[in-house]
PDB file of C-alpha atoms in Angstrom:
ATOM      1  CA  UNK S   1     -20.218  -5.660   1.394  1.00 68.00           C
ATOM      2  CA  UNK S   2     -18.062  -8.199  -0.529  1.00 85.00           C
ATOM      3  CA  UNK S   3     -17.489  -8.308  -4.185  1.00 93.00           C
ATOM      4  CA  UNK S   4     -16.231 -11.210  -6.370  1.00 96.00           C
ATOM      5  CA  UNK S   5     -12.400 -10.533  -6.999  1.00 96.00           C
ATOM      6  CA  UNK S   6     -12.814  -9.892 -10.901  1.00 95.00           C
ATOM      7  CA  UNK S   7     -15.846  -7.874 -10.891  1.00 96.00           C
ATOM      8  CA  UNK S   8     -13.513  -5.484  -8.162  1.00 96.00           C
ATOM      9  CA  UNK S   9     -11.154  -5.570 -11.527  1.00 97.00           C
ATOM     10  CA  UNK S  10     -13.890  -3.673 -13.116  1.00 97.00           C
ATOM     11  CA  UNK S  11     -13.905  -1.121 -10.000  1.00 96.00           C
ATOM     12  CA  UNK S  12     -10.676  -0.309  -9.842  1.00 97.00           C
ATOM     13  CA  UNK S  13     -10.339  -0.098 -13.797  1.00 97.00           C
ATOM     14  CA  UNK S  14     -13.202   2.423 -13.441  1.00 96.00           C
ATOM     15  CA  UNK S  15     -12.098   4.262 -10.632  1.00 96.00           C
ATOM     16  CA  UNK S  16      -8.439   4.642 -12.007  1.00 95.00           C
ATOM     17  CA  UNK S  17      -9.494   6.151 -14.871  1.00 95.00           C
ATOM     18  CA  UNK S  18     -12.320   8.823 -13.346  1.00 94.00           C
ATOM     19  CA  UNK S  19      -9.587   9.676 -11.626  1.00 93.00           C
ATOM     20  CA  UNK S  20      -6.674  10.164 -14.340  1.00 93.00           C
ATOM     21  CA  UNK S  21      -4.861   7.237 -14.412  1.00 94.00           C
ATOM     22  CA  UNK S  22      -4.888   6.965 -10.647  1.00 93.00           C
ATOM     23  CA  UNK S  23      -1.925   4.492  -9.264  1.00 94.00           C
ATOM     24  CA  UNK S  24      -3.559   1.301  -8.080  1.00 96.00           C
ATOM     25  CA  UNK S  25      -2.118  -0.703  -5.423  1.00 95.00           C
ATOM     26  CA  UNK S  26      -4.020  -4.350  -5.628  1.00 96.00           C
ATOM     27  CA  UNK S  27      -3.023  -7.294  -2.901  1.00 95.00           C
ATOM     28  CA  UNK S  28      -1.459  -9.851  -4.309  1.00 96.00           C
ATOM     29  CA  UNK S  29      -2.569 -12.274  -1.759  1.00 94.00           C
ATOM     30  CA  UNK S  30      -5.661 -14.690  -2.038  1.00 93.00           C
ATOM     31  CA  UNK S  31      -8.165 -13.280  -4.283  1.00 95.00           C
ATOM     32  CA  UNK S  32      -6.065 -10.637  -5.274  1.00 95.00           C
ATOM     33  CA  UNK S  33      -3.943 -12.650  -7.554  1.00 96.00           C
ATOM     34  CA  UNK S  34      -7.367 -13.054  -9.558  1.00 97.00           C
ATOM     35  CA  UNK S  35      -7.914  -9.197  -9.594  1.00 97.00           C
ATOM     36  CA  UNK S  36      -4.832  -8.558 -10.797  1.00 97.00           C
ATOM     37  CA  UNK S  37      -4.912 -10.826 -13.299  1.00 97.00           C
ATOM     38  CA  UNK S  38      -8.210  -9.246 -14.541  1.00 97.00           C
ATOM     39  CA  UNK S  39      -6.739  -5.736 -14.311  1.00 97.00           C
ATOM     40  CA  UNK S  40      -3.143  -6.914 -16.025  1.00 95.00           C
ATOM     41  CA  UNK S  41      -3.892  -6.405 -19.994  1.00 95.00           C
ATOM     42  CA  UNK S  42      -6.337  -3.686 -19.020  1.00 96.00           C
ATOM     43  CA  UNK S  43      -5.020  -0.977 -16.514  1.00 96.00           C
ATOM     44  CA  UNK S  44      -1.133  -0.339 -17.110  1.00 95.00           C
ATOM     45  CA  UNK S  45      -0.865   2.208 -13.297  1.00 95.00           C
ATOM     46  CA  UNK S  46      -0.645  -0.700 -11.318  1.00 96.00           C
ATOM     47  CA  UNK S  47       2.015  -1.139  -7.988  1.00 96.00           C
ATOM     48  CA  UNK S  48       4.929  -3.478  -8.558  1.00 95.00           C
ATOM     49  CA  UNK S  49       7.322  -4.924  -6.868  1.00 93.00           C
ATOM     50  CA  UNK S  50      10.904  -5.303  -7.202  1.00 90.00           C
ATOM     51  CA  UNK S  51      12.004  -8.981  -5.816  1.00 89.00           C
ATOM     52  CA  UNK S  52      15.406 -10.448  -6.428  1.00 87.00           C
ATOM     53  CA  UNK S  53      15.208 -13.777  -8.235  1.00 83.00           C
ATOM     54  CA  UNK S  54      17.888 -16.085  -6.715  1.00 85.00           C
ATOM     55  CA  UNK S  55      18.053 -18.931  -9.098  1.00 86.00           C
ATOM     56  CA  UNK S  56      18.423 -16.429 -12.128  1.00 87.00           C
ATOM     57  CA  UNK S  57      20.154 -13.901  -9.943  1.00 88.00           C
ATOM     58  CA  UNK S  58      18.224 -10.619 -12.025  1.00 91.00           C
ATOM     59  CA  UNK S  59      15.624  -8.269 -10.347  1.00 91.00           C
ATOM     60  CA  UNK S  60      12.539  -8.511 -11.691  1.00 90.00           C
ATOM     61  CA  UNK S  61       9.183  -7.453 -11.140  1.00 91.00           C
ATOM     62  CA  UNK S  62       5.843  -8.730 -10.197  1.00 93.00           C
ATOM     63  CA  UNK S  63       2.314  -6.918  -9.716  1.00 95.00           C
ATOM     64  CA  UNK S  64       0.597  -6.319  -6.488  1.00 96.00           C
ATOM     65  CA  UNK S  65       1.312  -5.834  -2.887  1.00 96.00           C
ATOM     66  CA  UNK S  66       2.120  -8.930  -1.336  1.00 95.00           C
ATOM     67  CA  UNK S  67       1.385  -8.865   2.751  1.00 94.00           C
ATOM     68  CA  UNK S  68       4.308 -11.447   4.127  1.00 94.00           C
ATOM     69  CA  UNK S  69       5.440 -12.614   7.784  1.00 91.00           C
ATOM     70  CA  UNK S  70       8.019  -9.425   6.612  1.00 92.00           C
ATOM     71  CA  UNK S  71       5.551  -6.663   5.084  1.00 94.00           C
ATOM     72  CA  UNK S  72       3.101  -6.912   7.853  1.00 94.00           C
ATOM     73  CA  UNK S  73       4.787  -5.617  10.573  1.00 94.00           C
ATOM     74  CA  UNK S  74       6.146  -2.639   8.065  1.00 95.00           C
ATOM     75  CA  UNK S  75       2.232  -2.166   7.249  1.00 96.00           C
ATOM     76  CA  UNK S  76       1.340  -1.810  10.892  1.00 96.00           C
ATOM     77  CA  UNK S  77       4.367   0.255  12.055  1.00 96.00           C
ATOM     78  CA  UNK S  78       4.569   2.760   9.338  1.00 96.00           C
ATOM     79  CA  UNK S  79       0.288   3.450   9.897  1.00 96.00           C
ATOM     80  CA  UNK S  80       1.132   3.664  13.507  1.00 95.00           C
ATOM     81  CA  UNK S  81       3.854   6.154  13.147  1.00 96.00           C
ATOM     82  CA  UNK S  82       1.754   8.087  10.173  1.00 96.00           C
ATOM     83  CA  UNK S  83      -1.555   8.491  12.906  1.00 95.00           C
ATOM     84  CA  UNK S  84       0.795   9.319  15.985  1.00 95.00           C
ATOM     85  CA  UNK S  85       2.645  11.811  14.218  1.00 95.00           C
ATOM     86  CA  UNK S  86      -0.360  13.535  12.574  1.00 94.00           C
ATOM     87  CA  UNK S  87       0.639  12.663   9.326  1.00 94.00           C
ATOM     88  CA  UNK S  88      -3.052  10.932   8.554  1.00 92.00           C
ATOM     89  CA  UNK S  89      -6.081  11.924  10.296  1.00 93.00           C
ATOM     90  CA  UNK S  90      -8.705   9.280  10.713  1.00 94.00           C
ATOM     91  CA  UNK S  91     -12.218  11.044  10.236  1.00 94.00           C
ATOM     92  CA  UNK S  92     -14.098   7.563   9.312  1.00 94.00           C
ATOM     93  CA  UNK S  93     -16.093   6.474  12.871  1.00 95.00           C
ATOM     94  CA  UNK S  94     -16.121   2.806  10.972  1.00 96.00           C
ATOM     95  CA  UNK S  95     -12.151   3.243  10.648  1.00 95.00           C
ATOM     96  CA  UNK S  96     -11.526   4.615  13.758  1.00 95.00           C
ATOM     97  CA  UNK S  97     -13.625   2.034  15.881  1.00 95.00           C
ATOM     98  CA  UNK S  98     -12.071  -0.665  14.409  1.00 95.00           C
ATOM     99  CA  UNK S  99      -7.820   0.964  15.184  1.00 96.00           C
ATOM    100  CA  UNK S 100      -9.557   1.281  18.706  1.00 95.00           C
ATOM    101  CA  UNK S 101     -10.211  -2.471  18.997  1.00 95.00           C
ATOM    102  CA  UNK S 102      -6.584  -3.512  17.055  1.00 94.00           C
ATOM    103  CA  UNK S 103      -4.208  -4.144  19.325  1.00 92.00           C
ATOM    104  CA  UNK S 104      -1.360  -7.385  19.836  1.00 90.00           C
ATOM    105  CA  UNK S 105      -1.555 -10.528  20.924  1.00 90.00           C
ATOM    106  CA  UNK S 106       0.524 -12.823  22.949  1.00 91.00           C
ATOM    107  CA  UNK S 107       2.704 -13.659  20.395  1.00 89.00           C
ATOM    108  CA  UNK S 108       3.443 -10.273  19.418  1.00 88.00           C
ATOM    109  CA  UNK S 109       0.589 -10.538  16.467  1.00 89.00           C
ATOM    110  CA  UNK S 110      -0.869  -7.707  15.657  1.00 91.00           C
ATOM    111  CA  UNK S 111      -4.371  -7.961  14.906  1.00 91.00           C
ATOM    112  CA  UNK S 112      -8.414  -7.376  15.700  1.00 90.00           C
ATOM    113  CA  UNK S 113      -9.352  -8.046  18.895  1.00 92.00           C
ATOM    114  CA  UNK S 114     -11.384 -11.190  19.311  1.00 91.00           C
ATOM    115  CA  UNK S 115     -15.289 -10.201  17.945  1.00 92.00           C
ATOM    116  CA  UNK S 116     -14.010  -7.332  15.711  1.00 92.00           C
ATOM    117  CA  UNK S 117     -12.669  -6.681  12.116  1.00 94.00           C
ATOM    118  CA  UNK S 118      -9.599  -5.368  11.266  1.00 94.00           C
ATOM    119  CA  UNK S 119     -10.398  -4.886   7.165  1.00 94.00           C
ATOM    120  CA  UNK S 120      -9.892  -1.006   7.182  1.00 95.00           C
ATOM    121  CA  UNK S 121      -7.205  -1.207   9.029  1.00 96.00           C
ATOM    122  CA  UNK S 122      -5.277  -2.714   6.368  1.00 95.00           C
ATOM    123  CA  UNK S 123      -6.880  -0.773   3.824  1.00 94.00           C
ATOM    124  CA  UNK S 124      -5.179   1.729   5.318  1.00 96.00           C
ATOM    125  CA  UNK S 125      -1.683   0.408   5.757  1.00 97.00           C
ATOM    126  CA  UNK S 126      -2.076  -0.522   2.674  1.00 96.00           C
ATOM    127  CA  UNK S 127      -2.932   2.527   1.297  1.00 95.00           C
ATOM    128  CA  UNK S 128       0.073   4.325   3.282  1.00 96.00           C
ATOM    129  CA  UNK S 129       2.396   1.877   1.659  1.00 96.00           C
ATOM    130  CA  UNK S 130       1.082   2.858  -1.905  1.00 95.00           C
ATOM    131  CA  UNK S 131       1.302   6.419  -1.246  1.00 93.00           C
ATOM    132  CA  UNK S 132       5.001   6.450   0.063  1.00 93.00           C
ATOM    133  CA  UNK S 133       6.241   3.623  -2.639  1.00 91.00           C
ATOM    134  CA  UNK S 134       4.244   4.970  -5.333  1.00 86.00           C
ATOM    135  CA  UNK S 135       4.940   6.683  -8.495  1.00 82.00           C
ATOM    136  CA  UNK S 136       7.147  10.101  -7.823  1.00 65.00           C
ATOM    137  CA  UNK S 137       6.800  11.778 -11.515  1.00 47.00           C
ATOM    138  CA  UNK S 138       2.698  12.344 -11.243  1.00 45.00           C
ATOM    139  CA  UNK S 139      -0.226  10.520 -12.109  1.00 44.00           C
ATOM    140  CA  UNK S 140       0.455   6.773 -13.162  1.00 44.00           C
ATOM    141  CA  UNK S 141       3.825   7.200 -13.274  1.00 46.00           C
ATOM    142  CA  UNK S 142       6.112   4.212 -12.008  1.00 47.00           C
ATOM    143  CA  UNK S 143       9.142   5.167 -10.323  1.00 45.00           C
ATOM    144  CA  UNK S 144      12.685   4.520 -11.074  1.00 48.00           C
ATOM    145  CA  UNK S 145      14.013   3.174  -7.613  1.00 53.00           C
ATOM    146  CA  UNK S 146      10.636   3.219  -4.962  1.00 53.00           C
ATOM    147  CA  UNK S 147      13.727   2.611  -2.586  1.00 54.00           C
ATOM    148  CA  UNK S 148      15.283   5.655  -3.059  1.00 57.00           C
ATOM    149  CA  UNK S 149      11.988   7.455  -3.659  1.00 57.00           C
ATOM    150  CA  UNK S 150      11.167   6.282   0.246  1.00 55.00           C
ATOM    151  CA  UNK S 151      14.417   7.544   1.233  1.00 59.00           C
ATOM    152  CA  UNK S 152      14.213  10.973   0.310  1.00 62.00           C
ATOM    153  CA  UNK S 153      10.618  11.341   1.108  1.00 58.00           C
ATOM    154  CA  UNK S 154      11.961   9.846   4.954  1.00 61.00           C
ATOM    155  CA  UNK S 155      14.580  12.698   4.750  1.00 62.00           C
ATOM    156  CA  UNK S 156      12.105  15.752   3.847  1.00 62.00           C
ATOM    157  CA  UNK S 157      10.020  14.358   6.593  1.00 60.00           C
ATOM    158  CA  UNK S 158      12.825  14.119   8.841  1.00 61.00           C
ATOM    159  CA  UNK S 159      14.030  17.693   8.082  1.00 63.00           C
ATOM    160  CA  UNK S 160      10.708  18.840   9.003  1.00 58.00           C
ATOM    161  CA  UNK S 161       9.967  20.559   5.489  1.00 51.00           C
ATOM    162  CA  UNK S 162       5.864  20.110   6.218  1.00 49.00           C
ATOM    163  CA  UNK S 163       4.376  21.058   3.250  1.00 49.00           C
ATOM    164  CA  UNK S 164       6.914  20.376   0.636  1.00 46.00           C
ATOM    165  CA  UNK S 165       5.894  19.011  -2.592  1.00 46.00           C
ATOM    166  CA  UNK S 166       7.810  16.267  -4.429  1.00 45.00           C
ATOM    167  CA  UNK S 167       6.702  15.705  -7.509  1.00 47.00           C
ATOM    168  CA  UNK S 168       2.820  15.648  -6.974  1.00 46.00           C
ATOM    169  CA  UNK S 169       3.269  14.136  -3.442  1.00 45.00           C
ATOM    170  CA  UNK S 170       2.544  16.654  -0.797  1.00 45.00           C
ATOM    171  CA  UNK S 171       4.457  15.835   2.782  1.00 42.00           C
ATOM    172  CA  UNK S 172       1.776  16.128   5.409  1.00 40.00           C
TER     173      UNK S 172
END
């Protein structure tokens, strides 16, 4: 079902806090901008991003995950990778049927086949992204540098140390 983009503010408010301050990663995209904005003064465990500011020439940051021409591929690739390599298992049948009909199109596009939905897909990717970007020092926590963060967790995964905890993160 749908839900009206501030009344999901009230979700996610709710849900991060059942679950301890839980990191929330919200879209910034579309009506995401308007759940974020509900969630700003309220819920401080939200995902930011860095972004360079070119006129000012400072990094600064801004909340939500913003899906680009750029991020999209990175979405799509990284789930890919994550479900060939065993690092997620897919047991949802809703989830599963719809990464069976996802595929590319001529243009190199990747995206539901014609008919079908691709929604859970990119929960998905999404939810990947939060988990290897998000905070490294526990519950809520923001992280220093999510770069380097990503890098070492791509190292401990590349050294094959399955298992390994980092800081509340378990390598799968």
């Amino acid at each position: 079902g749908k839900i009206d983009p501030d009344a999901l503010a009230d979700v996610v408010l709710f849900l991060g806090e059942y679950y301890n301050n839980a990191f929330a990663g919200v879209e910034a995209n579309n009506h995401g901008l308007t759940t974020l904005m509900a969630l700003k003064s309220r819920y401080q465990y939200l995902y930011r991003r860095e972004i360079f500011d070119e006129r000012s020439r400072r990094r600064t940051e801004k909340l939500g995950w913003l899906t680009t021409v750029r991020t999209r591929p990175l979405m799509i690739d990284s789930l890919a990778r994550a479900i060939r390599e065993g690092e997620i298992v897919v047991r949802d049948e809703e989830t599963l049927s719809e990464l069976m009909r996802f595929s590319y199109d001529r243009n190199g596009r990747a995206g539901a086949q014609a008919g079908s939905h691709d929604d859970r897909v990119f929960a998905l990717a999404l939810a990947l992204q939060m988990h290897t970007l998000g905070p490294a020092k526990g519950a809520g926590a923001q992280s220093a540098s999510p770069l380097e963060d990503r890098l070492d967790l791509l190292k401990t995964l590349r050294d094959g140390r399955k298992g390994a905890s980092r800081d509340g993160w378990n390598v799968v």
